[in-house]
Amino acid sequence: MSSSYENQWLAPGSSPVARSNASSKDDNKSTVSATSSTSNSNTKENTPVRPPRKSQKEMTKAERRALQEQQRQEKQSRLATSGGQAQKQGKKDDSKKSQPSQQQQQQQHHQQQQKPGDEQKKKVKAANKVDQNQVPWLMHLDTFKRPNTTGNNKELHPAVLTLGLLFSEYKIVGSNARCVAMLEAFSRVIAEHRPPSDATFARHIQKHLDPHIAYLLSTRPMSLSMRECIRWLKKEISDIVEEEPPLTDEEARNRLMQHIEHFIRERITMADQLIIQNGLQKIQDGEVILTYGKSSVVESLLLETKKKGIDFKVIVVDSRPLLEGKHLLRRLVAAGIDCSYHLLSSVYVALRSVTKVVMGAHALLSNGAVYSRIGTAMVAMAARDKQIPVMICCETYKFVNRTQVDSLVLNEMGNPDDLVQSKPVYNSCHLSHPSPTESALSTWRDQPNLRLLNLLYDVTPSKYITLVVTEVGLIPCTSAPVIWREYK
């Protein structure tokens, strides 16, 4: 009995206090549950129960009409609310427009005080705009650029500055004319150059000529014959430096000027006279000679042929944009030679009565190919197709130790704007043109997919050349490497 009594009191929750607490908790739980049930019943009673909405089929006509009227009124109220907000926003915008904001004033002030970096960015954008009109697979060629006429060239000789402008504007064209003008300008630079006190003339003159050569190269890319002349001039300077005993400044200056004068006289002037004598052997009475463009040695040959009393005719073929053949045509007509004028597109028509083709060259490559003005290869190939002999007049100083099989590896790109006619010619069908004073290609740079290509030279393969007339005689094209080794 005692053990069962103790177990009843020692068991958890078996004390009187615990039993009283448990009973109180049970009472509280029952009270809370009763309260919650009462509140739920009250909310259910207070909440109005909406009847389920009828479908369109279950509604009567009156109910449907009332529903439509209600929807129309709600829509009008929404539109009125949005219209008022838009009107308020419009008034705000008008007030903003009437009074410039502080941000706009700051932007205008920033534009007025523009940084040099922004100007540089604009120049880069303009350059990119120019690049978009270039042929992508000819980007390695030097593009046309205006010469720098700012004050950065104060140390250059005025004769070289003038010559660079003449080259860039194509006032002096032709390989012989450009070479002679360049050598004469260098002769003036050499004559007026005075070296510093701590250097001799022979050792300082090449350093003095380098910026002049670089300037000419920046105005217009040099032809292959001009490069050969510069190579010859540097070799002469190195020979004077190595001479023993050393020459004085005045002796070195005079000797270098004499060598330049001798080169012009022997390798260009006298060479042209010998070419004329050799070329006269191949022109007979009744010949019809076709020439392309304007070559100084070909012009002299034709004029000398007329002086000899030989009866012949000349057909001048020309092409844009330089149209050099017009100058040759004017000289030949003034001399009393019977001439006709054709464009390059009608060369096959001109070749119908031709017996011989005579053309000039800018350079003769070591593989026998002729490097000359653009269009020469087309004339030579057309003549070969008609079984007409092609004769090239070329001085030996133009023979270069270089091989080239196409016109894309090395060439000169002229100004593409020269291909755009500034004053277009309209026939009777274009009298009602809206703007006849503007060219059709005046805005070609604004077209990203339009590119104008103005190459100045091409390469004629040796198989299209019958004969080369030089001052050393009449030779085939394949003898070019031999002449280069003997006369260099």
mmCIF file with all atom_site columns, C-alpha atoms in Angstrom, residues 113-304:
data_model
loop_
_atom_site.group_PDB
_atom_site.id
_atom_site.type_symbol
_atom_site.label_atom_id
_atom_site.label_alt_id
_atom_site.label_comp_id
_atom_site.label_asym_id
_atom_site.label_entity_id
_atom_site.label_seq_id
_atom_site.pdbx_PDB_ins_code
_atom_site.Cartn_x
_atom_site.Cartn_y
_atom_site.Cartn_z
_atom_site.occupancy
_atom_site.B_iso_or_equiv
_atom_site.pdbx_formal_charge
_atom_site.auth_seq_id
_atom_site.auth_comp_id
_atom_site.auth_asym_id
_atom_site.auth_atom_id
_atom_site.pdbx_PDB_model_num
ATOM 1   C CA . GLN A 1 113 ? 34.487 74.362 -74.161  1.00 0.00 ? 113 GLN A CA 1
ATOM 2   C CA . GLN A 1 114 ? 35.186 71.155 -76.050  1.00 0.00 ? 114 GLN A CA 1
ATOM 3   C CA . LYS A 1 115 ? 38.281 69.215 -75.144  1.00 0.00 ? 115 LYS A CA 1
ATOM 4   C CA . PRO A 1 116 ? 41.020 68.424 -77.678  1.00 0.00 ? 116 PRO A CA 1
ATOM 5   C CA . GLY A 1 117 ? 40.350 64.739 -77.127  1.00 0.00 ? 117 GLY A CA 1
ATOM 6   C CA . ASP A 1 118 ? 36.849 65.128 -78.543  1.00 0.00 ? 118 ASP A CA 1
ATOM 7   C CA . GLU A 1 119 ? 38.241 66.751 -81.671  1.00 0.00 ? 119 GLU A CA 1
ATOM 8   C CA . GLN A 1 120 ? 40.609 63.820 -82.052  1.00 0.00 ? 120 GLN A CA 1
ATOM 9   C CA . LYS A 1 121 ? 37.673 61.425 -81.773  1.00 0.00 ? 121 LYS A CA 1
ATOM 10  C CA . LYS A 1 122 ? 35.875 63.329 -84.514  1.00 0.00 ? 122 LYS A CA 1
ATOM 11  C CA . LYS A 1 123 ? 38.918 63.034 -86.744  1.00 0.00 ? 123 LYS A CA 1
ATOM 12  C CA . VAL A 1 124 ? 39.045 59.296 -86.086  1.00 0.00 ? 124 VAL A CA 1
ATOM 13  C CA . LYS A 1 125 ? 35.370 58.975 -86.996  1.00 0.00 ? 125 LYS A CA 1
ATOM 14  C CA . ALA A 1 126 ? 35.964 60.913 -90.207  1.00 0.00 ? 126 ALA A CA 1
ATOM 15  C CA . ALA A 1 127 ? 38.903 58.644 -91.038  1.00 0.00 ? 127 ALA A CA 1
ATOM 16  C CA . ASN A 1 128 ? 36.759 55.580 -90.405  1.00 0.00 ? 128 ASN A CA 1
ATOM 17  C CA . LYS A 1 129 ? 34.133 57.020 -92.726  1.00 0.00 ? 129 LYS A CA 1
ATOM 18  C CA . VAL A 1 130 ? 36.778 57.359 -95.423  1.00 0.00 ? 130 VAL A CA 1
ATOM 19  C CA . ASP A 1 131 ? 38.031 53.819 -94.770  1.00 0.00 ? 131 ASP A CA 1
ATOM 20  C CA . GLN A 1 132 ? 34.580 52.356 -95.306  1.00 0.00 ? 132 GLN A CA 1
ATOM 21  C CA . ASN A 1 133 ? 34.786 53.354 -98.987  1.00 0.00 ? 133 ASN A CA 1
ATOM 22  C CA . GLN A 1 134 ? 38.151 51.689 -99.593  1.00 0.00 ? 134 GLN A CA 1
ATOM 23  C CA . VAL A 1 135 ? 38.514 48.338 -101.297 1.00 0.00 ? 135 VAL A CA 1
ATOM 24  C CA . PRO A 1 136 ? 39.265 45.929 -98.419  1.00 0.00 ? 136 PRO A CA 1
ATOM 25  C CA . TRP A 1 137 ? 41.712 43.709 -100.325 1.00 0.00 ? 137 TRP A CA 1
ATOM 26  C CA . LEU A 1 138 ? 43.783 46.737 -101.432 1.00 0.00 ? 138 LEU A CA 1
ATOM 27  C CA . MET A 1 139 ? 44.285 48.313 -98.013  1.00 0.00 ? 139 MET A CA 1
ATOM 28  C CA . HIS A 1 140 ? 48.032 47.618 -98.243  1.00 0.00 ? 140 HIS A CA 1
ATOM 29  C CA . LEU A 1 141 ? 48.415 50.218 -100.997 1.00 0.00 ? 141 LEU A CA 1
ATOM 30  C CA . ASP A 1 142 ? 49.119 53.842 -100.169 1.00 0.00 ? 142 ASP A CA 1
ATOM 31  C CA . THR A 1 143 ? 45.963 55.896 -100.474 1.00 0.00 ? 143 THR A CA 1
ATOM 32  C CA . PHE A 1 144 ? 45.766 59.411 -101.810 1.00 0.00 ? 144 PHE A CA 1
ATOM 33  C CA . LYS A 1 145 ? 46.364 62.096 -99.182  1.00 0.00 ? 145 LYS A CA 1
ATOM 34  C CA . ARG A 1 146 ? 46.803 65.820 -99.313  1.00 0.00 ? 146 ARG A CA 1
ATOM 35  C CA . PRO A 1 147 ? 50.320 67.088 -98.546  1.00 0.00 ? 147 PRO A CA 1
ATOM 36  C CA . ASN A 1 148 ? 50.954 68.695 -95.189  1.00 0.00 ? 148 ASN A CA 1
ATOM 37  C CA . THR A 1 149 ? 51.297 72.440 -95.786  1.00 0.00 ? 149 THR A CA 1
ATOM 38  C CA . THR A 1 150 ? 51.425 73.489 -92.127  1.00 0.00 ? 150 THR A CA 1
ATOM 39  C CA . GLY A 1 151 ? 54.425 75.029 -90.421  1.00 0.00 ? 151 GLY A CA 1
ATOM 40  C CA . ASN A 1 152 ? 55.948 71.655 -89.514  1.00 0.00 ? 152 ASN A CA 1
ATOM 41  C CA . ASN A 1 153 ? 58.103 71.689 -92.669  1.00 0.00 ? 153 ASN A CA 1
ATOM 42  C CA . LYS A 1 154 ? 60.083 74.835 -91.966  1.00 0.00 ? 154 LYS A CA 1
ATOM 43  C CA . GLU A 1 155 ? 63.392 72.980 -92.155  1.00 0.00 ? 155 GLU A CA 1
ATOM 44  C CA . LEU A 1 156 ? 62.715 71.713 -95.687  1.00 0.00 ? 156 LEU A CA 1
ATOM 45  C CA . HIS A 1 157 ? 63.982 73.504 -98.754  1.00 0.00 ? 157 HIS A CA 1
ATOM 46  C CA . PRO A 1 158 ? 61.367 75.633 -100.575 1.00 0.00 ? 158 PRO A CA 1
ATOM 47  C CA . ALA A 1 159 ? 62.172 73.908 -103.875 1.00 0.00 ? 159 ALA A CA 1
ATOM 48  C CA . VAL A 1 160 ? 61.241 70.522 -102.397 1.00 0.00 ? 160 VAL A CA 1
ATOM 49  C CA . LEU A 1 161 ? 58.060 71.911 -100.842 1.00 0.00 ? 161 LEU A CA 1
ATOM 50  C CA . THR A 1 162 ? 56.989 73.342 -104.188 1.00 0.00 ? 162 THR A CA 1
ATOM 51  C CA . LEU A 1 163 ? 57.843 70.111 -105.958 1.00 0.00 ? 163 LEU A CA 1
ATOM 52  C CA . GLY A 1 164 ? 55.760 68.086 -103.512 1.00 0.00 ? 164 GLY A CA 1
ATOM 53  C CA . LEU A 1 165 ? 52.707 70.232 -104.202 1.00 0.00 ? 165 LEU A CA 1
ATOM 54  C CA . LEU A 1 166 ? 53.206 69.873 -107.951 1.00 0.00 ? 166 LEU A CA 1
ATOM 55  C CA . PHE A 1 167 ? 53.464 66.102 -107.598 1.00 0.00 ? 167 PHE A CA 1
ATOM 56  C CA . SER A 1 168 ? 50.335 65.837 -105.471 1.00 0.00 ? 168 SER A CA 1
ATOM 57  C CA . GLU A 1 169 ? 48.277 67.947 -107.884 1.00 0.00 ? 169 GLU A CA 1
ATOM 58  C CA . TYR A 1 170 ? 49.561 66.007 -110.931 1.00 0.00 ? 170 TYR A CA 1
ATOM 59  C CA . LYS A 1 171 ? 51.054 69.139 -112.433 1.00 0.00 ? 171 LYS A CA 1
ATOM 60  C CA . ILE A 1 172 ? 54.201 67.131 -113.178 1.00 0.00 ? 172 ILE A CA 1
ATOM 61  C CA . VAL A 1 173 ? 53.447 63.669 -114.565 1.00 0.00 ? 173 VAL A CA 1
ATOM 62  C CA . GLY A 1 174 ? 55.512 61.129 -116.428 1.00 0.00 ? 174 GLY A CA 1
ATOM 63  C CA . SER A 1 175 ? 58.470 59.189 -115.085 1.00 0.00 ? 175 SER A CA 1
ATOM 64  C CA . ASN A 1 176 ? 61.139 61.228 -116.903 1.00 0.00 ? 176 ASN A CA 1
ATOM 65  C CA . ALA A 1 177 ? 59.664 64.588 -115.904 1.00 0.00 ? 177 ALA A CA 1
ATOM 66  C CA . ARG A 1 178 ? 59.296 63.551 -112.277 1.00 0.00 ? 178 ARG A CA 1
ATOM 67  C CA . CYS A 1 179 ? 62.834 62.168 -112.076 1.00 0.00 ? 179 CYS A CA 1
ATOM 68  C CA . VAL A 1 180 ? 64.392 65.256 -113.646 1.00 0.00 ? 180 VAL A CA 1
ATOM 69  C CA . ALA A 1 181 ? 62.404 67.610 -111.407 1.00 0.00 ? 181 ALA A CA 1
ATOM 70  C CA . MET A 1 182 ? 63.360 65.624 -108.303 1.00 0.00 ? 182 MET A CA 1
ATOM 71  C CA . LEU A 1 183 ? 67.073 65.515 -109.138 1.00 0.00 ? 183 LEU A CA 1
ATOM 72  C CA . GLU A 1 184 ? 67.151 69.229 -109.937 1.00 0.00 ? 184 GLU A CA 1
ATOM 73  C CA . ALA A 1 185 ? 65.461 70.027 -106.618 1.00 0.00 ? 185 ALA A CA 1
ATOM 74  C CA . PHE A 1 186 ? 67.993 67.864 -104.765 1.00 0.00 ? 186 PHE A CA 1
ATOM 75  C CA . SER A 1 187 ? 70.792 69.637 -106.607 1.00 0.00 ? 187 SER A CA 1
ATOM 76  C CA . ARG A 1 188 ? 69.540 72.969 -105.257 1.00 0.00 ? 188 ARG A CA 1
ATOM 77  C CA . VAL A 1 189 ? 69.330 71.512 -101.751 1.00 0.00 ? 189 VAL A CA 1
ATOM 78  C CA . ILE A 1 190 ? 72.912 70.266 -102.028 1.00 0.00 ? 190 ILE A CA 1
ATOM 79  C CA . ALA A 1 191 ? 74.153 73.601 -103.364 1.00 0.00 ? 191 ALA A CA 1
ATOM 80  C CA . GLU A 1 192 ? 72.655 75.596 -100.479 1.00 0.00 ? 192 GLU A CA 1
ATOM 81  C CA . HIS A 1 193 ? 73.351 73.157 -97.653  1.00 0.00 ? 193 HIS A CA 1
ATOM 82  C CA . ARG A 1 194 ? 75.929 74.135 -95.048  1.00 0.00 ? 194 ARG A CA 1
ATOM 83  C CA . PRO A 1 195 ? 76.783 71.383 -92.548  1.00 0.00 ? 195 PRO A CA 1
ATOM 84  C CA . PRO A 1 196 ? 77.318 72.099 -88.833  1.00 0.00 ? 196 PRO A CA 1
ATOM 85  C CA . SER A 1 197 ? 80.805 72.829 -87.577  1.00 0.00 ? 197 SER A CA 1
ATOM 86  C CA . ASP A 1 198 ? 81.304 69.371 -86.066  1.00 0.00 ? 198 ASP A CA 1
ATOM 87  C CA . ALA A 1 199 ? 80.435 67.417 -89.262  1.00 0.00 ? 199 ALA A CA 1
ATOM 88  C CA . THR A 1 200 ? 81.677 67.206 -92.830  1.00 0.00 ? 200 THR A CA 1
ATOM 89  C CA . PHE A 1 201 ? 79.504 67.836 -95.858  1.00 0.00 ? 201 PHE A CA 1
ATOM 90  C CA . ALA A 1 202 ? 79.909 64.323 -97.281  1.00 0.00 ? 202 ALA A CA 1
ATOM 91  C CA . ARG A 1 203 ? 78.745 62.656 -94.067  1.00 0.00 ? 203 ARG A CA 1
ATOM 92  C CA . HIS A 1 204 ? 75.967 65.109 -93.241  1.00 0.00 ? 204 HIS A CA 1
ATOM 93  C CA . ILE A 1 205 ? 74.325 65.554 -96.640  1.00 0.00 ? 205 ILE A CA 1
ATOM 94  C CA . GLN A 1 206 ? 72.529 62.203 -96.626  1.00 0.00 ? 206 GLN A CA 1
ATOM 95  C CA . LYS A 1 207 ? 71.077 62.927 -93.191  1.00 0.00 ? 207 LYS A CA 1
ATOM 96  C CA . HIS A 1 208 ? 69.960 66.297 -94.540  1.00 0.00 ? 208 HIS A CA 1
ATOM 97  C CA . LEU A 1 209 ? 68.324 64.768 -97.635  1.00 0.00 ? 209 LEU A CA 1
ATOM 98  C CA . ASP A 1 210 ? 66.359 62.095 -95.763  1.00 0.00 ? 210 ASP A CA 1
ATOM 99  C CA . PRO A 1 211 ? 63.527 64.403 -94.540  1.00 0.00 ? 211 PRO A CA 1
ATOM 100 C CA . HIS A 1 212 ? 63.237 65.885 -98.044  1.00 0.00 ? 212 HIS A CA 1
ATOM 101 C CA . ILE A 1 213 ? 62.839 62.408 -99.527  1.00 0.00 ? 213 ILE A CA 1
ATOM 102 C CA . ALA A 1 214 ? 60.314 61.499 -96.837  1.00 0.00 ? 214 ALA A CA 1
ATOM 103 C CA . TYR A 1 215 ? 58.297 64.620 -97.617  1.00 0.00 ? 215 TYR A CA 1
ATOM 104 C CA . LEU A 1 216 ? 58.156 63.813 -101.332 1.00 0.00 ? 216 LEU A CA 1
ATOM 105 C CA . LEU A 1 217 ? 57.111 60.291 -100.450 1.00 0.00 ? 217 LEU A CA 1
ATOM 106 C CA . SER A 1 218 ? 54.291 61.635 -98.275  1.00 0.00 ? 218 SER A CA 1
ATOM 107 C CA . THR A 1 219 ? 52.915 63.855 -101.035 1.00 0.00 ? 219 THR A CA 1
ATOM 108 C CA . ARG A 1 220 ? 52.732 61.086 -103.613 1.00 0.00 ? 220 ARG A CA 1
ATOM 109 C CA . PRO A 1 221 ? 54.217 57.566 -103.754 1.00 0.00 ? 221 PRO A CA 1
ATOM 110 C CA . MET A 1 222 ? 57.375 57.476 -105.832 1.00 0.00 ? 222 MET A CA 1
ATOM 111 C CA . SER A 1 223 ? 57.525 55.572 -109.079 1.00 0.00 ? 223 SER A CA 1
ATOM 112 C CA . LEU A 1 224 ? 59.989 52.730 -109.513 1.00 0.00 ? 224 LEU A CA 1
ATOM 113 C CA . SER A 1 225 ? 62.252 54.895 -111.676 1.00 0.00 ? 225 SER A CA 1
ATOM 114 C CA . MET A 1 226 ? 62.386 57.582 -108.971 1.00 0.00 ? 226 MET A CA 1
ATOM 115 C CA . ARG A 1 227 ? 63.369 54.964 -106.414 1.00 0.00 ? 227 ARG A CA 1
ATOM 116 C CA . GLU A 1 228 ? 66.188 53.871 -108.697 1.00 0.00 ? 228 GLU A CA 1
ATOM 117 C CA . CYS A 1 229 ? 67.381 57.483 -108.961 1.00 0.00 ? 229 CYS A CA 1
ATOM 118 C CA . ILE A 1 230 ? 67.402 57.880 -105.178 1.00 0.00 ? 230 ILE A CA 1
ATOM 119 C CA . ARG A 1 231 ? 69.286 54.604 -104.816 1.00 0.00 ? 231 ARG A CA 1
ATOM 120 C CA . TRP A 1 232 ? 71.859 55.845 -107.327 1.00 0.00 ? 232 TRP A CA 1
ATOM 121 C CA . LEU A 1 233 ? 72.197 59.189 -105.498 1.00 0.00 ? 233 LEU A CA 1
ATOM 122 C CA . LYS A 1 234 ? 72.829 57.505 -102.142 1.00 0.00 ? 234 LYS A CA 1
ATOM 123 C CA . LYS A 1 235 ? 75.453 55.296 -103.739 1.00 0.00 ? 235 LYS A CA 1
ATOM 124 C CA . GLU A 1 236 ? 77.221 58.366 -105.114 1.00 0.00 ? 236 GLU A CA 1
ATOM 125 C CA . ILE A 1 237 ? 77.193 59.966 -101.658 1.00 0.00 ? 237 ILE A CA 1
ATOM 126 C CA . SER A 1 238 ? 78.674 56.839 -100.073 1.00 0.00 ? 238 SER A CA 1
ATOM 127 C CA . ASP A 1 239 ? 81.414 56.755 -102.734 1.00 0.00 ? 239 ASP A CA 1
ATOM 128 C CA . ILE A 1 240 ? 82.354 60.349 -101.930 1.00 0.00 ? 240 ILE A CA 1
ATOM 129 C CA . VAL A 1 241 ? 82.496 59.534 -98.210  1.00 0.00 ? 241 VAL A CA 1
ATOM 130 C CA . GLU A 1 242 ? 84.837 56.579 -98.799  1.00 0.00 ? 242 GLU A CA 1
ATOM 131 C CA . GLU A 1 243 ? 87.138 58.457 -101.152 1.00 0.00 ? 243 GLU A CA 1
ATOM 132 C CA . GLU A 1 244 ? 90.753 58.842 -100.089 1.00 0.00 ? 244 GLU A CA 1
ATOM 133 C CA . PRO A 1 245 ? 92.107 61.384 -99.383  1.00 0.00 ? 245 PRO A CA 1
ATOM 134 C CA . PRO A 1 246 ? 88.899 62.953 -98.008  1.00 0.00 ? 246 PRO A CA 1
ATOM 135 C CA . LEU A 1 247 ? 87.425 65.758 -100.066 1.00 0.00 ? 247 LEU A CA 1
ATOM 136 C CA . THR A 1 248 ? 86.741 69.187 -98.687  1.00 0.00 ? 248 THR A CA 1
ATOM 137 C CA . ASP A 1 249 ? 83.160 70.339 -98.285  1.00 0.00 ? 249 ASP A CA 1
ATOM 138 C CA . GLU A 1 250 ? 83.259 72.473 -101.409 1.00 0.00 ? 250 GLU A CA 1
ATOM 139 C CA . GLU A 1 251 ? 84.819 69.708 -103.503 1.00 0.00 ? 251 GLU A CA 1
ATOM 140 C CA . ALA A 1 252 ? 82.295 67.144 -102.299 1.00 0.00 ? 252 ALA A CA 1
ATOM 141 C CA . ARG A 1 253 ? 79.422 69.533 -103.031 1.00 0.00 ? 253 ARG A CA 1
ATOM 142 C CA . ASN A 1 254 ? 80.625 70.332 -106.537 1.00 0.00 ? 254 ASN A CA 1
ATOM 143 C CA . ARG A 1 255 ? 81.315 66.702 -107.388 1.00 0.00 ? 255 ARG A CA 1
ATOM 144 C CA . LEU A 1 256 ? 77.877 65.579 -106.239 1.00 0.00 ? 256 LEU A CA 1
ATOM 145 C CA . MET A 1 257 ? 76.176 68.316 -108.252 1.00 0.00 ? 257 MET A CA 1
ATOM 146 C CA . GLN A 1 258 ? 78.234 67.375 -111.312 1.00 0.00 ? 258 GLN A CA 1
ATOM 147 C CA . HIS A 1 259 ? 77.221 63.735 -110.967 1.00 0.00 ? 259 HIS A CA 1
ATOM 148 C CA . ILE A 1 260 ? 73.545 64.699 -110.822 1.00 0.00 ? 260 ILE A CA 1
ATOM 149 C CA . GLU A 1 261 ? 73.890 66.868 -113.912 1.00 0.00 ? 261 GLU A CA 1
ATOM 150 C CA . HIS A 1 262 ? 75.755 64.096 -115.706 1.00 0.00 ? 262 HIS A CA 1
ATOM 151 C CA . PHE A 1 263 ? 73.067 61.553 -114.824 1.00 0.00 ? 263 PHE A CA 1
ATOM 152 C CA . ILE A 1 264 ? 70.297 63.764 -116.206 1.00 0.00 ? 264 ILE A CA 1
ATOM 153 C CA . ARG A 1 265 ? 72.224 64.438 -119.389 1.00 0.00 ? 265 ARG A CA 1
ATOM 154 C CA . GLU A 1 266 ? 73.558 60.943 -120.099 1.00 0.00 ? 266 GLU A CA 1
ATOM 155 C CA . ARG A 1 267 ? 70.868 58.639 -118.726 1.00 0.00 ? 267 ARG A CA 1
ATOM 156 C CA . ILE A 1 268 ? 67.771 60.650 -119.661 1.00 0.00 ? 268 ILE A CA 1
ATOM 157 C CA . THR A 1 269 ? 68.363 63.388 -122.249 1.00 0.00 ? 269 THR A CA 1
ATOM 158 C CA . MET A 1 270 ? 70.951 61.636 -124.431 1.00 0.00 ? 270 MET A CA 1
ATOM 159 C CA . ALA A 1 271 ? 69.245 58.292 -123.894 1.00 0.00 ? 271 ALA A CA 1
ATOM 160 C CA . ASP A 1 272 ? 66.028 59.679 -125.373 1.00 0.00 ? 272 ASP A CA 1
ATOM 161 C CA . GLN A 1 273 ? 67.894 60.876 -128.451 1.00 0.00 ? 273 GLN A CA 1
ATOM 162 C CA . LEU A 1 274 ? 69.421 57.436 -128.963 1.00 0.00 ? 274 LEU A CA 1
ATOM 163 C CA . ILE A 1 275 ? 66.015 55.807 -128.514 1.00 0.00 ? 275 ILE A CA 1
ATOM 164 C CA . ILE A 1 276 ? 64.624 58.103 -131.205 1.00 0.00 ? 276 ILE A CA 1
ATOM 165 C CA . GLN A 1 277 ? 67.388 57.088 -133.623 1.00 0.00 ? 277 GLN A CA 1
ATOM 166 C CA . ASN A 1 278 ? 66.810 53.404 -132.933 1.00 0.00 ? 278 ASN A CA 1
ATOM 167 C CA . GLY A 1 279 ? 63.041 53.764 -133.183 1.00 0.00 ? 279 GLY A CA 1
ATOM 168 C CA . LEU A 1 280 ? 63.211 55.471 -136.582 1.00 0.00 ? 280 LEU A CA 1
ATOM 169 C CA . GLN A 1 281 ? 64.480 52.199 -138.033 1.00 0.00 ? 281 GLN A CA 1
ATOM 170 C CA . LYS A 1 282 ? 61.101 50.574 -137.404 1.00 0.00 ? 282 LYS A CA 1
ATOM 171 C CA . ILE A 1 283 ? 58.802 53.257 -138.863 1.00 0.00 ? 283 ILE A CA 1
ATOM 172 C CA . GLN A 1 284 ? 58.124 53.220 -142.599 1.00 0.00 ? 284 GLN A CA 1
ATOM 173 C CA . ASP A 1 285 ? 55.962 55.226 -144.987 1.00 0.00 ? 285 ASP A CA 1
ATOM 174 C CA . GLY A 1 286 ? 52.261 54.523 -144.748 1.00 0.00 ? 286 GLY A CA 1
ATOM 175 C CA . GLU A 1 287 ? 52.431 53.334 -141.155 1.00 0.00 ? 287 GLU A CA 1
ATOM 176 C CA . VAL A 1 288 ? 49.444 53.777 -138.852 1.00 0.00 ? 288 VAL A CA 1
ATOM 177 C CA . ILE A 1 289 ? 50.872 54.037 -135.343 1.00 0.00 ? 289 ILE A CA 1
ATOM 178 C CA . LEU A 1 290 ? 48.769 53.711 -132.227 1.00 0.00 ? 290 LEU A CA 1
ATOM 179 C CA . THR A 1 291 ? 49.991 55.148 -128.939 1.00 0.00 ? 291 THR A CA 1
ATOM 180 C CA . TYR A 1 292 ? 48.411 55.260 -125.517 1.00 0.00 ? 292 TYR A CA 1
ATOM 181 C CA . GLY A 1 293 ? 48.455 58.196 -123.121 1.00 0.00 ? 293 GLY A CA 1
ATOM 182 C CA . LYS A 1 294 ? 51.422 60.532 -123.302 1.00 0.00 ? 294 LYS A CA 1
ATOM 183 C CA . SER A 1 295 ? 55.057 59.500 -123.185 1.00 0.00 ? 295 SER A CA 1
ATOM 184 C CA . SER A 1 296 ? 57.764 62.115 -123.648 1.00 0.00 ? 296 SER A CA 1
ATOM 185 C CA . VAL A 1 297 ? 60.061 59.790 -125.586 1.00 0.00 ? 297 VAL A CA 1
ATOM 186 C CA . VAL A 1 298 ? 57.234 58.555 -127.838 1.00 0.00 ? 298 VAL A CA 1
ATOM 187 C CA . GLU A 1 299 ? 56.215 62.147 -128.510 1.00 0.00 ? 299 GLU A CA 1
ATOM 188 C CA . SER A 1 300 ? 59.786 63.034 -129.488 1.00 0.00 ? 300 SER A CA 1
ATOM 189 C CA . LEU A 1 301 ? 59.964 59.950 -131.721 1.00 0.00 ? 301 LEU A CA 1
ATOM 190 C CA . LEU A 1 302 ? 56.782 60.859 -133.594 1.00 0.00 ? 302 LEU A CA 1
ATOM 191 C CA . LEU A 1 303 ? 57.816 64.492 -134.038 1.00 0.00 ? 303 LEU A CA 1
ATOM 192 C CA . GLU A 1 304 ? 61.241 63.442 -135.321 1.00 0.00 ? 304 GLU A CA 1
#
